[in-house]
Amino acid sequence: QFVRGPWSEERLAQARYDDNFAAFSAFAPVLGESFAEANYPLTKAALDRVLAPLGAAIGVAKARYDRERPFEVDSAVTTCVEATDRIRASGSYPSGHAAFGWAWALVLAELAPDRADAILARGRAYGDSRIVCGLHYPSDVEAGRTIAAAAIARLHAEPQFRAALEAARAEFPR
């Protein structure tokens, strides 16, 4: 089952913006204009530690399920971004964008607990944008979030990840 909207122009514009796969631009609307890699190098280092293990988990699941995307199954589903060959070649289940958006949100919520609600809402909206764009089913997005939560929980067992998080805390004044 997929969701077709109708979506407002504002929500479609947000979904197009969210097609950009970048933590800093994704969360700048919540954390402020100055939230950029150049200004948060320790946060970038912590977020970078998520890339390989979460990417590997998503890749295994996508290969295992090889689910067609909504726009491939139903010609009435239109995408709000170009359905590139790369997108077509990557299975729908689970959503990598939703996984990384949620993982980034979980890390950032730890670093800025005073803004956790807004950060988590933004991470959720980032994943939901994939549904709005017709690229994923809701279950793809939820599965991405579940894998992200598991990956972040597992990363907390690694001293290097905990040290990177602790270092990044200095960039978020209390």
JSON list of C-alpha atoms in Angstrom, two decimals:
[
{"chain": "A", "resi": 1, "resn": "GLN", "atom": "CA", "xyz": [0.00, 0.00, 0.00]},
{"chain": "A", "resi": 2, "resn": "PHE", "atom": "CA", "xyz": [1.28, 3.47, -0.78]},
{"chain": "A", "resi": 3, "resn": "VAL", "atom": "CA", "xyz": [0.20, 6.97, -0.07]},
{"chain": "A", "resi": 4, "resn": "ARG", "atom": "CA", "xyz": [-0.61, 9.23, -3.00]},
{"chain": "A", "resi": 5, "resn": "GLY", "atom": "CA", "xyz": [-1.45, 12.48, -1.27]},
{"chain": "A", "resi": 6, "resn": "PRO", "atom": "CA", "xyz": [-2.73, 14.91, -2.29]},
{"chain": "A", "resi": 7, "resn": "TRP", "atom": "CA", "xyz": [0.34, 16.85, -1.23]},
{"chain": "A", "resi": 8, "resn": "SER", "atom": "CA", "xyz": [0.56, 20.60, -0.91]},
{"chain": "A", "resi": 9, "resn": "GLU", "atom": "CA", "xyz": [3.09, 22.43, -3.07]},
{"chain": "A", "resi": 10, "resn": "GLU", "atom": "CA", "xyz": [4.96, 23.28, 0.12]},
{"chain": "A", "resi": 11, "resn": "ARG", "atom": "CA", "xyz": [5.23, 19.59, 1.10]},
{"chain": "A", "resi": 12, "resn": "LEU", "atom": "CA", "xyz": [6.30, 18.62, -2.42]},
{"chain": "A", "resi": 13, "resn": "ALA", "atom": "CA", "xyz": [8.98, 21.33, -2.33]},
{"chain": "A", "resi": 14, "resn": "GLN", "atom": "CA", "xyz": [10.19, 19.96, 1.02]},
{"chain": "A", "resi": 15, "resn": "ALA", "atom": "CA", "xyz": [10.32, 16.44, -0.45]},
{"chain": "A", "resi": 16, "resn": "ARG", "atom": "CA", "xyz": [12.38, 17.68, -3.41]},
{"chain": "A", "resi": 17, "resn": "TYR", "atom": "CA", "xyz": [14.74, 19.46, -1.02]},
{"chain": "A", "resi": 18, "resn": "ASP", "atom": "CA", "xyz": [15.03, 16.25, 1.03]},
{"chain": "A", "resi": 19, "resn": "ASP", "atom": "CA", "xyz": [16.19, 14.33, -2.02]},
{"chain": "A", "resi": 20, "resn": "ASN", "atom": "CA", "xyz": [19.60, 15.83, -1.20]},
{"chain": "A", "resi": 21, "resn": "PHE", "atom": "CA", "xyz": [21.42, 13.17, 0.82]},
{"chain": "A", "resi": 22, "resn": "ALA", "atom": "CA", "xyz": [23.27, 15.34, 3.34]},
{"chain": "A", "resi": 23, "resn": "ALA", "atom": "CA", "xyz": [22.89, 15.51, 7.10]},
{"chain": "A", "resi": 24, "resn": "PHE", "atom": "CA", "xyz": [23.86, 19.14, 7.45]},
{"chain": "A", "resi": 25, "resn": "SER", "atom": "CA", "xyz": [21.45, 20.53, 4.88]},
{"chain": "A", "resi": 26, "resn": "ALA", "atom": "CA", "xyz": [18.72, 18.19, 6.16]},
{"chain": "A", "resi": 27, "resn": "PHE", "atom": "CA", "xyz": [18.98, 19.45, 9.73]},
{"chain": "A", "resi": 28, "resn": "ALA", "atom": "CA", "xyz": [19.92, 23.10, 9.18]},
{"chain": "A", "resi": 29, "resn": "PRO", "atom": "CA", "xyz": [16.21, 24.03, 9.17]},
{"chain": "A", "resi": 30, "resn": "VAL", "atom": "CA", "xyz": [16.10, 22.88, 12.82]},
{"chain": "A", "resi": 31, "resn": "LEU", "atom": "CA", "xyz": [19.63, 23.61, 14.02]},
{"chain": "A", "resi": 32, "resn": "GLY", "atom": "CA", "xyz": [20.12, 26.91, 12.23]},
{"chain": "A", "resi": 33, "resn": "GLU", "atom": "CA", "xyz": [21.91, 28.37, 9.22]},
{"chain": "A", "resi": 34, "resn": "SER", "atom": "CA", "xyz": [25.29, 27.96, 10.89]},
{"chain": "A", "resi": 35, "resn": "PHE", "atom": "CA", "xyz": [24.79, 24.17, 11.10]},
{"chain": "A", "resi": 36, "resn": "ALA", "atom": "CA", "xyz": [27.30, 23.30, 8.37]},
{"chain": "A", "resi": 37, "resn": "GLU", "atom": "CA", "xyz": [30.17, 20.84, 8.08]},
{"chain": "A", "resi": 38, "resn": "ALA", "atom": "CA", "xyz": [32.77, 23.60, 8.27]},
{"chain": "A", "resi": 39, "resn": "ASN", "atom": "CA", "xyz": [31.37, 24.80, 11.59]},
{"chain": "A", "resi": 40, "resn": "TYR", "atom": "CA", "xyz": [30.80, 21.36, 13.13]},
{"chain": "A", "resi": 41, "resn": "PRO", "atom": "CA", "xyz": [33.79, 19.17, 12.22]},
{"chain": "A", "resi": 42, "resn": "LEU", "atom": "CA", "xyz": [33.47, 16.97, 15.31]},
{"chain": "A", "resi": 43, "resn": "THR", "atom": "CA", "xyz": [29.78, 16.39, 14.61]},
{"chain": "A", "resi": 44, "resn": "LYS", "atom": "CA", "xyz": [30.67, 15.51, 11.02]},
{"chain": "A", "resi": 45, "resn": "ALA", "atom": "CA", "xyz": [33.19, 12.96, 12.34]},
{"chain": "A", "resi": 46, "resn": "ALA", "atom": "CA", "xyz": [30.53, 11.40, 14.59]},
{"chain": "A", "resi": 47, "resn": "LEU", "atom": "CA", "xyz": [27.96, 11.29, 11.77]},
{"chain": "A", "resi": 48, "resn": "ASP", "atom": "CA", "xyz": [30.55, 9.79, 9.42]},
{"chain": "A", "resi": 49, "resn": "ARG", "atom": "CA", "xyz": [30.96, 6.84, 11.80]},
{"chain": "A", "resi": 50, "resn": "VAL", "atom": "CA", "xyz": [27.36, 5.88, 11.00]},
{"chain": "A", "resi": 51, "resn": "LEU", "atom": "CA", "xyz": [27.84, 5.69, 7.23]},
{"chain": "A", "resi": 52, "resn": "ALA", "atom": "CA", "xyz": [29.61, 2.35, 6.74]},
{"chain": "A", "resi": 53, "resn": "PRO", "atom": "CA", "xyz": [27.73, 0.12, 9.20]},
{"chain": "A", "resi": 54, "resn": "LEU", "atom": "CA", "xyz": [24.29, 1.52, 8.35]},
{"chain": "A", "resi": 55, "resn": "GLY", "atom": "CA", "xyz": [25.04, 1.53, 4.63]},
{"chain": "A", "resi": 56, "resn": "ALA", "atom": "CA", "xyz": [26.08, -2.12, 4.84]},
{"chain": "A", "resi": 57, "resn": "ALA", "atom": "CA", "xyz": [22.90, -3.11, 6.69]},
{"chain": "A", "resi": 58, "resn": "ILE", "atom": "CA", "xyz": [20.70, -1.27, 4.21]},
{"chain": "A", "resi": 59, "resn": "GLY", "atom": "CA", "xyz": [22.56, -2.82, 1.28]},
{"chain": "A", "resi": 60, "resn": "VAL", "atom": "CA", "xyz": [22.08, -6.35, 2.62]},
{"chain": "A", "resi": 61, "resn": "ALA", "atom": "CA", "xyz": [18.36, -5.79, 3.13]},
{"chain": "A", "resi": 62, "resn": "LYS", "atom": "CA", "xyz": [17.87, -4.17, -0.29]},
{"chain": "A", "resi": 63, "resn": "ALA", "atom": "CA", "xyz": [19.65, -7.09, -1.97]},
{"chain": "A", "resi": 64, "resn": "ARG", "atom": "CA", "xyz": [17.64, -9.63, 0.01]},
{"chain": "A", "resi": 65, "resn": "TYR", "atom": "CA", "xyz": [14.20, -8.16, -0.72]},
{"chain": "A", "resi": 66, "resn": "ASP", "atom": "CA", "xyz": [14.76, -6.47, -4.10]},
{"chain": "A", "resi": 67, "resn": "ARG", "atom": "CA", "xyz": [11.35, -4.81, -3.88]},
{"chain": "A", "resi": 68, "resn": "GLU", "atom": "CA", "xyz": [10.15, -2.71, -6.81]},
{"chain": "A", "resi": 69, "resn": "ARG", "atom": "CA", "xyz": [9.47, 0.94, -6.13]},
{"chain": "A", "resi": 70, "resn": "PRO", "atom": "CA", "xyz": [5.89, 2.31, -6.13]},
{"chain": "A", "resi": 71, "resn": "PHE", "atom": "CA", "xyz": [6.31, 4.16, -9.42]},
{"chain": "A", "resi": 72, "resn": "GLU", "atom": "CA", "xyz": [7.54, 0.94, -11.05]},
{"chain": "A", "resi": 73, "resn": "VAL", "atom": "CA", "xyz": [4.50, -1.00, -9.88]},
{"chain": "A", "resi": 74, "resn": "ASP", "atom": "CA", "xyz": [1.80, 1.62, -10.51]},
{"chain": "A", "resi": 75, "resn": "SER", "atom": "CA", "xyz": [2.06, 4.03, -13.43]},
{"chain": "A", "resi": 76, "resn": "ALA", "atom": "CA", "xyz": [-0.36, 6.39, -11.63]},
{"chain": "A", "resi": 77, "resn": "VAL", "atom": "CA", "xyz": [2.37, 7.12, -9.07]},
{"chain": "A", "resi": 78, "resn": "THR", "atom": "CA", "xyz": [4.40, 10.10, -10.16]},
{"chain": "A", "resi": 79, "resn": "THR", "atom": "CA", "xyz": [7.74, 10.99, -8.65]},
{"chain": "A", "resi": 80, "resn": "CYS", "atom": "CA", "xyz": [8.62, 14.49, -7.49]},
{"chain": "A", "resi": 81, "resn": "VAL", "atom": "CA", "xyz": [12.28, 13.97, -8.40]},
{"chain": "A", "resi": 82, "resn": "GLU", "atom": "CA", "xyz": [13.80, 12.29, -11.43]},
{"chain": "A", "resi": 83, "resn": "ALA", "atom": "CA", "xyz": [13.61, 8.51, -11.23]},
{"chain": "A", "resi": 84, "resn": "THR", "atom": "CA", "xyz": [17.21, 7.90, -12.26]},
{"chain": "A", "resi": 85, "resn": "ASP", "atom": "CA", "xyz": [18.71, 4.57, -13.26]},
{"chain": "A", "resi": 86, "resn": "ARG", "atom": "CA", "xyz": [20.48, 4.56, -9.90]},
{"chain": "A", "resi": 87, "resn": "ILE", "atom": "CA", "xyz": [17.16, 4.89, -8.07]},
{"chain": "A", "resi": 88, "resn": "ARG", "atom": "CA", "xyz": [15.58, 2.20, -10.25]},
{"chain": "A", "resi": 89, "resn": "ALA", "atom": "CA", "xyz": [18.49, -0.18, -9.61]},
{"chain": "A", "resi": 90, "resn": "SER", "atom": "CA", "xyz": [18.21, 0.24, -5.84]},
{"chain": "A", "resi": 91, "resn": "GLY", "atom": "CA", "xyz": [15.32, -1.66, -4.32]},
{"chain": "A", "resi": 92, "resn": "SER", "atom": "CA", "xyz": [12.53, 0.07, -2.49]},
{"chain": "A", "resi": 93, "resn": "TYR", "atom": "CA", "xyz": [12.81, -1.90, 0.76]},
{"chain": "A", "resi": 94, "resn": "PRO", "atom": "CA", "xyz": [14.14, -0.54, 3.06]},
{"chain": "A", "resi": 95, "resn": "SER", "atom": "CA", "xyz": [14.53, 3.18, 2.44]},
{"chain": "A", "resi": 96, "resn": "GLY", "atom": "CA", "xyz": [18.14, 4.26, 2.72]},
{"chain": "A", "resi": 97, "resn": "HIS", "atom": "CA", "xyz": [17.19, 7.93, 2.90]},
{"chain": "A", "resi": 98, "resn": "ALA", "atom": "CA", "xyz": [14.80, 7.24, 5.76]},
{"chain": "A", "resi": 99, "resn": "ALA", "atom": "CA", "xyz": [17.40, 5.11, 7.54]},
{"chain": "A", "resi": 100, "resn": "PHE", "atom": "CA", "xyz": [20.11, 7.73, 7.35]},
{"chain": "A", "resi": 101, "resn": "GLY", "atom": "CA", "xyz": [17.72, 10.58, 8.15]},
{"chain": "A", "resi": 102, "resn": "TRP", "atom": "CA", "xyz": [16.60, 8.76, 11.28]},
{"chain": "A", "resi": 103, "resn": "ALA", "atom": "CA", "xyz": [20.16, 7.77, 12.27]},
{"chain": "A", "resi": 104, "resn": "TRP", "atom": "CA", "xyz": [21.31, 11.37, 11.87]},
{"chain": "A", "resi": 105, "resn": "ALA", "atom": "CA", "xyz": [18.32, 12.52, 13.92]},
{"chain": "A", "resi": 106, "resn": "LEU", "atom": "CA", "xyz": [19.11, 10.07, 16.73]},
{"chain": "A", "resi": 107, "resn": "VAL", "atom": "CA", "xyz": [22.73, 11.21, 16.89]},
{"chain": "A", "resi": 108, "resn": "LEU", "atom": "CA", "xyz": [21.86, 14.90, 16.72]},
{"chain": "A", "resi": 109, "resn": "ALA", "atom": "CA", "xyz": [19.16, 14.51, 19.37]},
{"chain": "A", "resi": 110, "resn": "GLU", "atom": "CA", "xyz": [21.83, 13.13, 21.70]},
{"chain": "A", "resi": 111, "resn": "LEU", "atom": "CA", "xyz": [24.09, 16.06, 20.96]},
{"chain": "A", "resi": 112, "resn": "ALA", "atom": "CA", "xyz": [21.36, 18.70, 21.35]},
{"chain": "A", "resi": 113, "resn": "PRO", "atom": "CA", "xyz": [18.82, 17.19, 23.76]},
{"chain": "A", "resi": 114, "resn": "ASP", "atom": "CA", "xyz": [17.18, 20.58, 24.29]},
{"chain": "A", "resi": 115, "resn": "ARG", "atom": "CA", "xyz": [16.10, 20.43, 20.64]},
{"chain": "A", "resi": 116, "resn": "ALA", "atom": "CA", "xyz": [15.49, 16.67, 20.47]},
{"chain": "A", "resi": 117, "resn": "ASP", "atom": "CA", "xyz": [11.77, 16.91, 19.68]},
{"chain": "A", "resi": 118, "resn": "ALA", "atom": "CA", "xyz": [12.34, 19.20, 16.69]},
{"chain": "A", "resi": 119, "resn": "ILE", "atom": "CA", "xyz": [15.33, 17.16, 15.49]},
{"chain": "A", "resi": 120, "resn": "LEU", "atom": "CA", "xyz": [13.39, 13.89, 15.65]},
{"chain": "A", "resi": 121, "resn": "ALA", "atom": "CA", "xyz": [10.40, 15.45, 13.90]},
{"chain": "A", "resi": 122, "resn": "ARG", "atom": "CA", "xyz": [12.74, 16.66, 11.15]},
{"chain": "A", "resi": 123, "resn": "GLY", "atom": "CA", "xyz": [14.31, 13.20, 10.83]},
{"chain": "A", "resi": 124, "resn": "ARG", "atom": "CA", "xyz": [10.85, 11.70, 10.53]},
{"chain": "A", "resi": 125, "resn": "ALA", "atom": "CA", "xyz": [9.79, 14.24, 7.87]},
{"chain": "A", "resi": 126, "resn": "TYR", "atom": "CA", "xyz": [13.02, 13.58, 5.93]},
{"chain": "A", "resi": 127, "resn": "GLY", "atom": "CA", "xyz": [12.07, 9.92, 5.62]},
{"chain": "A", "resi": 128, "resn": "ASP", "atom": "CA", "xyz": [8.42, 10.67, 4.90]},
{"chain": "A", "resi": 129, "resn": "SER", "atom": "CA", "xyz": [9.57, 12.78, 1.95]},
{"chain": "A", "resi": 130, "resn": "ARG", "atom": "CA", "xyz": [10.44, 9.54, 0.16]},
{"chain": "A", "resi": 131, "resn": "ILE", "atom": "CA", "xyz": [6.76, 8.55, 0.32]},
{"chain": "A", "resi": 132, "resn": "VAL", "atom": "CA", "xyz": [5.67, 11.99, -0.84]},
{"chain": "A", "resi": 133, "resn": "CYS", "atom": "CA", "xyz": [8.03, 11.66, -3.81]},
{"chain": "A", "resi": 134, "resn": "GLY", "atom": "CA", "xyz": [6.56, 8.29, -4.81]},
{"chain": "A", "resi": 135, "resn": "LEU", "atom": "CA", "xyz": [9.90, 6.55, -4.32]},
{"chain": "A", "resi": 136, "resn": "HIS", "atom": "CA", "xyz": [8.99, 4.39, -1.32]},
{"chain": "A", "resi": 137, "resn": "TYR", "atom": "CA", "xyz": [6.14, 2.67, 0.43]},
{"chain": "A", "resi": 138, "resn": "PRO", "atom": "CA", "xyz": [5.45, 3.59, 4.08]},
{"chain": "A", "resi": 139, "resn": "SER", "atom": "CA", "xyz": [6.75, 0.16, 5.13]},
{"chain": "A", "resi": 140, "resn": "ASP", "atom": "CA", "xyz": [10.07, 0.90, 3.38]},
{"chain": "A", "resi": 141, "resn": "VAL", "atom": "CA", "xyz": [10.44, 4.07, 5.42]},
{"chain": "A", "resi": 142, "resn": "GLU", "atom": "CA", "xyz": [9.53, 2.36, 8.70]},
{"chain": "A", "resi": 143, "resn": "ALA", "atom": "CA", "xyz": [11.97, -0.46, 7.99]},
{"chain": "A", "resi": 144, "resn": "GLY", "atom": "CA", "xyz": [14.70, 2.09, 7.32]},
{"chain": "A", "resi": 145, "resn": "ARG", "atom": "CA", "xyz": [14.02, 3.73, 10.67]},
{"chain": "A", "resi": 146, "resn": "THR", "atom": "CA", "xyz": [14.09, 0.38, 12.45]},
{"chain": "A", "resi": 147, "resn": "ILE", "atom": "CA", "xyz": [17.43, -0.57, 10.91]},
{"chain": "A", "resi": 148, "resn": "ALA", "atom": "CA", "xyz": [18.80, 2.89, 11.78]},
{"chain": "A", "resi": 149, "resn": "ALA", "atom": "CA", "xyz": [17.76, 2.58, 15.42]},
{"chain": "A", "resi": 150, "resn": "ALA", "atom": "CA", "xyz": [19.38, -0.85, 15.64]},
{"chain": "A", "resi": 151, "resn": "ALA", "atom": "CA", "xyz": [22.57, 0.41, 14.00]},
{"chain": "A", "resi": 152, "resn": "ILE", "atom": "CA", "xyz": [22.83, 3.40, 16.35]},
{"chain": "A", "resi": 153, "resn": "ALA", "atom": "CA", "xyz": [22.20, 1.18, 19.38]},
{"chain": "A", "resi": 154, "resn": "ARG", "atom": "CA", "xyz": [24.93, -1.18, 18.18]},
{"chain": "A", "resi": 155, "resn": "LEU", "atom": "CA", "xyz": [27.34, 1.68, 17.53]},
{"chain": "A", "resi": 156, "resn": "HIS", "atom": "CA", "xyz": [27.00, 2.75, 21.17]},
{"chain": "A", "resi": 157, "resn": "ALA", "atom": "CA", "xyz": [28.86, -0.43, 22.08]},
{"chain": "A", "resi": 158, "resn": "GLU", "atom": "CA", "xyz": [31.92, 0.83, 20.21]},
{"chain": "A", "resi": 159, "resn": "PRO", "atom": "CA", "xyz": [34.30, 3.01, 22.24]},
{"chain": "A", "resi": 160, "resn": "GLN", "atom": "CA", "xyz": [35.33, 4.95, 19.12]},
{"chain": "A", "resi": 161, "resn": "PHE", "atom": "CA", "xyz": [31.75, 5.95, 18.39]},
{"chain": "A", "resi": 162, "resn": "ARG", "atom": "CA", "xyz": [31.11, 6.96, 21.99]},
{"chain": "A", "resi": 163, "resn": "ALA", "atom": "CA", "xyz": [34.33, 9.00, 21.96]},
{"chain": "A", "resi": 164, "resn": "ALA", "atom": "CA", "xyz": [33.31, 10.72, 18.70]},
{"chain": "A", "resi": 165, "resn": "LEU", "atom": "CA", "xyz": [29.91, 11.59, 20.21]},
{"chain": "A", "resi": 166, "resn": "GLU", "atom": "CA", "xyz": [31.52, 12.91, 23.38]},
{"chain": "A", "resi": 167, "resn": "ALA", "atom": "CA", "xyz": [33.89, 15.08, 21.36]},
{"chain": "A", "resi": 168, "resn": "ALA", "atom": "CA", "xyz": [31.02, 16.42, 19.24]},
{"chain": "A", "resi": 169, "resn": "ARG", "atom": "CA", "xyz": [29.08, 17.49, 22.36]},
{"chain": "A", "resi": 170, "resn": "ALA", "atom": "CA", "xyz": [31.52, 20.41, 22.68]},
{"chain": "A", "resi": 171, "resn": "GLU", "atom": "CA", "xyz": [30.05, 21.91, 19.49]},
{"chain": "A", "resi": 172, "resn": "PHE", "atom": "CA", "xyz": [26.59, 22.14, 21.09]},
{"chain": "A", "resi": 173, "resn": "PRO", "atom": "CA", "xyz": [26.64, 24.61, 23.97]},
{"chain": "A", "resi": 174, "resn": "ARG", "atom": "CA", "xyz": [24.42, 23.82, 26.91]}
]
